[in-house]
Amino acid sequence: MTGLFITFEGGDGTGKSTQSELLGEWFTNQGREVVFTREPGGTDLGLELREIVLHSRNHIAPRAEALLYAADRAHNIKTVVRPALARGAVVIQDRYLDSSVAYQGAGRVLDPVEVRNLSLWATEGLLPDFTVVLDLAPAVGRERLDAANKRFDRLESEALEFHTRVRDSYLELAAAEPARFIVVDATLDRDVIRDAILARLNER
Ligand code: TMP
């Protein structure tokens, strides 16, 4: 059995974790080994890096931020994702290199091609088989986070214009690689979203 690498992308408050769980359940019911991971923070080292990149009180220069995410990614891919794929598992990951292109590229205004290449170097060129973008207007995402009373991290605290650039970047990435991406309206009912994702996966 060959491994499958599926990533979830989208703004904050779009329901990525709920959909990851639903998809994981489906694969488990098919008898597949499912490995959940996330970036930043899918490993012990990653949790330390996550604390820095999301909660440091110090200013972090945009390129340093990009490198911190890339460091987390390099370690997660090498120690968690590649071994799981080699065993034939389905890896379902919350955020991957498209997050860096959207947040550090479009959000922080670094060159998106350089940011992508940094991640490709970090991961020895690993691309997902399938990427789900849960698309949501940033203002709605913010309302959801407010309602959940969540502590805002360094990125979530950015202005709506930042998050609008992030959203637009995801839509551009999806349009450029239609075979890898599926974009789903995150305001739809959770079961409707799940069915849309499964239908697309089955097509493939
Ligand atoms: P989350 O794990 O709660 O989604 O938070 C991770 C935050 O980090 C989120 O605001 C998006 C941001 N992020 C980047 O800016 N670049 C990246 O490469 C990744 C993986 C996440």
Coordinates of C-alpha atoms and ligand atoms in Angstrom, one line a residue:
M1 CA 0.0 0.0 0.0
T2 CA 1.4 3.4 -0.9
G3 CA 1.3 6.3 1.6
L4 CA -0.9 9.3 1.1
F5 CA 0.0 12.8 2.2
I6 CA -3.0 15.1 2.7
T7 CA -2.7 18.6 4.0
F8 CA -5.4 21.1 5.3
E9 CA -4.9 24.8 4.7
G10 CA -6.9 27.9 5.3
G11 CA -7.2 30.8 7.7
D12 CA -7.6 30.6 11.4
G13 CA -11.1 29.5 12.5
T14 CA -12.0 27.6 9.3
G15 CA -12.6 24.2 10.9
K16 CA -9.4 22.5 9.7
S17 CA -9.1 20.2 12.7
T18 CA -12.8 19.1 12.6
Q19 CA -12.4 18.2 8.9
S20 CA -9.1 16.4 9.5
E21 CA -10.7 14.3 12.2
L22 CA -13.7 13.4 9.9
L23 CA -11.4 12.5 7.1
G24 CA -9.1 10.4 9.4
E25 CA -12.2 8.5 10.6
W26 CA -13.1 7.7 7.1
F27 CA -9.6 6.3 6.3
T28 CA -9.5 4.4 9.6
N29 CA -12.8 2.7 8.6
Q30 CA -11.2 1.7 5.3
G31 CA -8.6 -0.1 7.4
R32 CA -5.8 2.4 6.8
E33 CA -3.2 3.5 9.3
V34 CA -3.8 7.3 9.8
V35 CA -1.2 9.6 11.3
F36 CA -2.3 13.1 12.3
T37 CA 0.3 15.8 12.5
R38 CA 0.5 19.6 12.2
E39 CA 2.9 22.5 11.6
P40 CA 4.1 24.2 13.5
G41 CA 4.4 21.7 16.4
G42 CA 4.1 18.2 15.1
T43 CA 7.2 17.0 17.1
D44 CA 8.7 17.8 20.5
L45 CA 11.2 20.1 18.8
G46 CA 8.4 21.6 16.8
L47 CA 6.4 22.4 20.0
E48 CA 9.4 24.5 21.2
L49 CA 9.7 26.2 17.9
R50 CA 5.9 26.8 17.9
E51 CA 6.0 28.5 21.2
I52 CA 8.7 30.9 19.8
V53 CA 7.1 31.6 16.5
L54 CA 3.6 32.1 17.8
H55 CA 4.1 33.6 21.2
S56 CA 7.5 35.2 21.5
R57 CA 7.4 38.7 22.9
N58 CA 10.3 39.7 20.8
H59 CA 10.1 41.1 17.4
I60 CA 10.8 38.4 14.8
A61 CA 12.1 39.6 11.4
P62 CA 10.0 38.1 8.5
R63 CA 12.9 36.0 7.1
A64 CA 13.7 34.7 10.6
E65 CA 10.0 33.8 10.9
A66 CA 10.1 31.9 7.6
L67 CA 13.2 30.0 8.7
L68 CA 11.6 29.1 12.0
Y69 CA 8.6 27.6 10.2
A70 CA 11.0 25.9 7.8
A71 CA 13.0 24.4 10.6
D72 CA 9.9 23.0 12.2
R73 CA 8.9 21.6 8.8
A74 CA 12.2 20.0 8.1
H75 CA 12.1 18.1 11.4
N76 CA 8.5 17.1 11.1
I77 CA 8.9 15.7 7.6
K78 CA 12.1 13.9 8.3
T79 CA 11.0 12.3 11.6
V80 CA 7.2 11.9 11.4
V81 CA 5.9 12.2 7.9
R82 CA 8.4 10.4 5.7
P83 CA 8.6 7.3 8.0
A84 CA 4.8 7.1 8.1
L85 CA 4.5 7.4 4.3
A86 CA 7.1 4.7 3.9
R87 CA 4.9 2.4 6.1
G88 CA 2.0 3.1 3.7
A89 CA 0.1 5.3 6.2
V90 CA -2.3 8.1 5.4
V91 CA -0.8 11.3 6.8
I92 CA -3.3 14.0 7.5
Q93 CA -1.5 17.3 8.3
D94 CA -2.8 20.6 9.6
R95 CA -0.9 23.2 7.5
Y96 CA 2.2 22.7 5.3
L97 CA 4.3 24.7 2.9
D98 CA 1.3 26.5 1.3
S99 CA 0.9 28.2 4.8
S100 CA 4.4 29.6 4.5
V101 CA 3.8 30.8 0.9
A102 CA 0.5 32.4 2.0
Y103 CA 1.5 33.9 5.5
Q104 CA 5.3 34.6 5.0
G105 CA 5.0 35.2 1.3
A106 CA 1.8 37.1 0.8
G107 CA 1.3 38.1 4.4
R108 CA 4.8 39.3 5.3
V109 CA 5.5 40.2 1.7
L110 CA 8.5 37.9 1.1
D111 CA 9.1 36.5 -2.4
P112 CA 6.6 33.6 -2.6
V113 CA 8.9 31.6 -4.9
E114 CA 11.8 31.9 -2.5
V115 CA 9.6 31.0 0.5
R116 CA 8.3 27.9 -1.4
N117 CA 11.9 26.9 -2.4
L118 CA 13.0 27.2 1.2
S119 CA 10.4 24.7 2.3
L120 CA 11.3 22.4 -0.6
W121 CA 14.9 22.5 0.5
A122 CA 13.8 21.8 4.1
T123 CA 11.8 18.8 3.1
E124 CA 13.9 17.4 0.2
G125 CA 11.1 18.3 -2.2
L126 CA 8.1 16.7 -0.6
L127 CA 4.7 17.9 -2.0
P128 CA 1.3 16.7 -0.7
D129 CA -0.8 14.4 -2.8
F130 CA -3.9 16.4 -2.0
T131 CA -4.5 19.7 -0.3
V132 CA -7.8 21.0 1.1
V133 CA -8.3 24.7 1.4
L134 CA -11.1 25.7 3.7
D135 CA -12.0 29.1 2.4
L136 CA -13.5 31.8 4.6
A137 CA -13.7 35.5 4.6
P138 CA -11.1 36.7 7.2
A139 CA -13.7 38.8 9.1
V140 CA -15.9 35.7 9.6
G141 CA -12.8 33.7 10.8
R142 CA -12.1 36.4 13.3
E143 CA -15.6 36.3 14.6
R144 CA -15.3 32.6 15.1
L145 CA -12.0 33.0 17.0
D146 CA -13.5 35.7 19.2
A147 CA -16.5 33.5 20.0
A148 CA -14.1 30.7 21.0
N149 CA -12.3 33.1 23.3
K150 CA -9.0 31.9 22.0
R151 CA -5.7 33.6 22.9
F152 CA -4.6 35.3 19.6
D153 CA -1.1 34.3 18.4
R154 CA 1.4 36.5 16.6
L155 CA -0.2 35.8 13.2
E156 CA -3.8 35.8 14.3
S157 CA -3.2 39.3 15.8
E158 CA -2.4 40.7 12.4
A159 CA -4.8 43.1 10.7
L160 CA -7.6 42.0 8.4
E161 CA -5.6 43.2 5.3
F162 CA -2.9 40.7 6.2
H163 CA -5.4 37.9 6.4
T164 CA -7.0 39.0 3.1
R165 CA -3.7 38.7 1.4
V166 CA -3.3 35.2 2.9
R167 CA -6.7 34.2 1.7
D168 CA -6.1 35.5 -1.8
S169 CA -2.8 33.7 -1.9
Y170 CA -4.4 30.4 -1.1
L171 CA -6.9 30.9 -3.9
E172 CA -4.1 31.7 -6.3
L173 CA -2.1 28.6 -5.3
A174 CA -5.2 26.4 -5.7
A175 CA -5.9 27.9 -9.2
A176 CA -2.3 27.2 -10.2
E177 CA -2.3 23.6 -9.2
P178 CA -5.9 22.3 -9.7
A179 CA -4.9 18.7 -9.6
R180 CA -3.5 18.9 -6.0
F181 CA -6.0 21.3 -4.5
I182 CA -9.7 21.3 -3.6
V183 CA -11.2 24.6 -2.3
V184 CA -14.3 24.3 -0.1
D185 CA -16.5 27.0 1.3
A186 CA -15.9 26.8 5.0
T187 CA -19.3 28.3 5.9
L188 CA -21.0 25.2 4.6
D189 CA -22.3 22.5 7.1
R190 CA -19.5 20.3 8.3
D191 CA -21.0 17.1 6.8
V192 CA -21.4 18.9 3.4
I193 CA -17.7 19.9 3.5
R194 CA -16.7 16.3 4.5
D195 CA -18.7 14.8 1.6
A196 CA -17.2 17.3 -0.9
I197 CA -13.7 16.4 0.2
L198 CA -14.4 12.7 0.0
A199 CA -16.1 13.0 -3.4
R200 CA -13.0 14.7 -4.8
L201 CA -10.6 12.2 -3.2
N202 CA -12.6 9.3 -4.7
E203 CA -12.5 10.9 -8.1
R204 CA -8.7 10.7 -7.8
Ligands
TMP1 P1 -2.5 27.0 14.0 O1 -1.7 25.8 14.3 O2 -3.4 27.3 15.2 O3 -3.2 26.9 12.7 O4 -1.5 28.2 14.0 C1 -0.4 28.3 13.3 C2 -0.2 29.8 12.9 O5 1.0 29.9 12.2 C3 -1.3 30.3 12.0 O6 -1.7 31.6 12.3 C4 -0.7 30.3 10.6 C5 0.8 30.4 10.9 N1 1.7 29.7 10.0 C6 2.6 30.5 9.2 O7 2.5 31.7 9.3 N2 3.4 29.9 8.4 C7 3.5 28.5 8.3 O8 4.3 28.0 7.5 C8 2.6 27.7 9.1 C9 2.7 26.2 9.1 C10 1.8 28.4 10.0

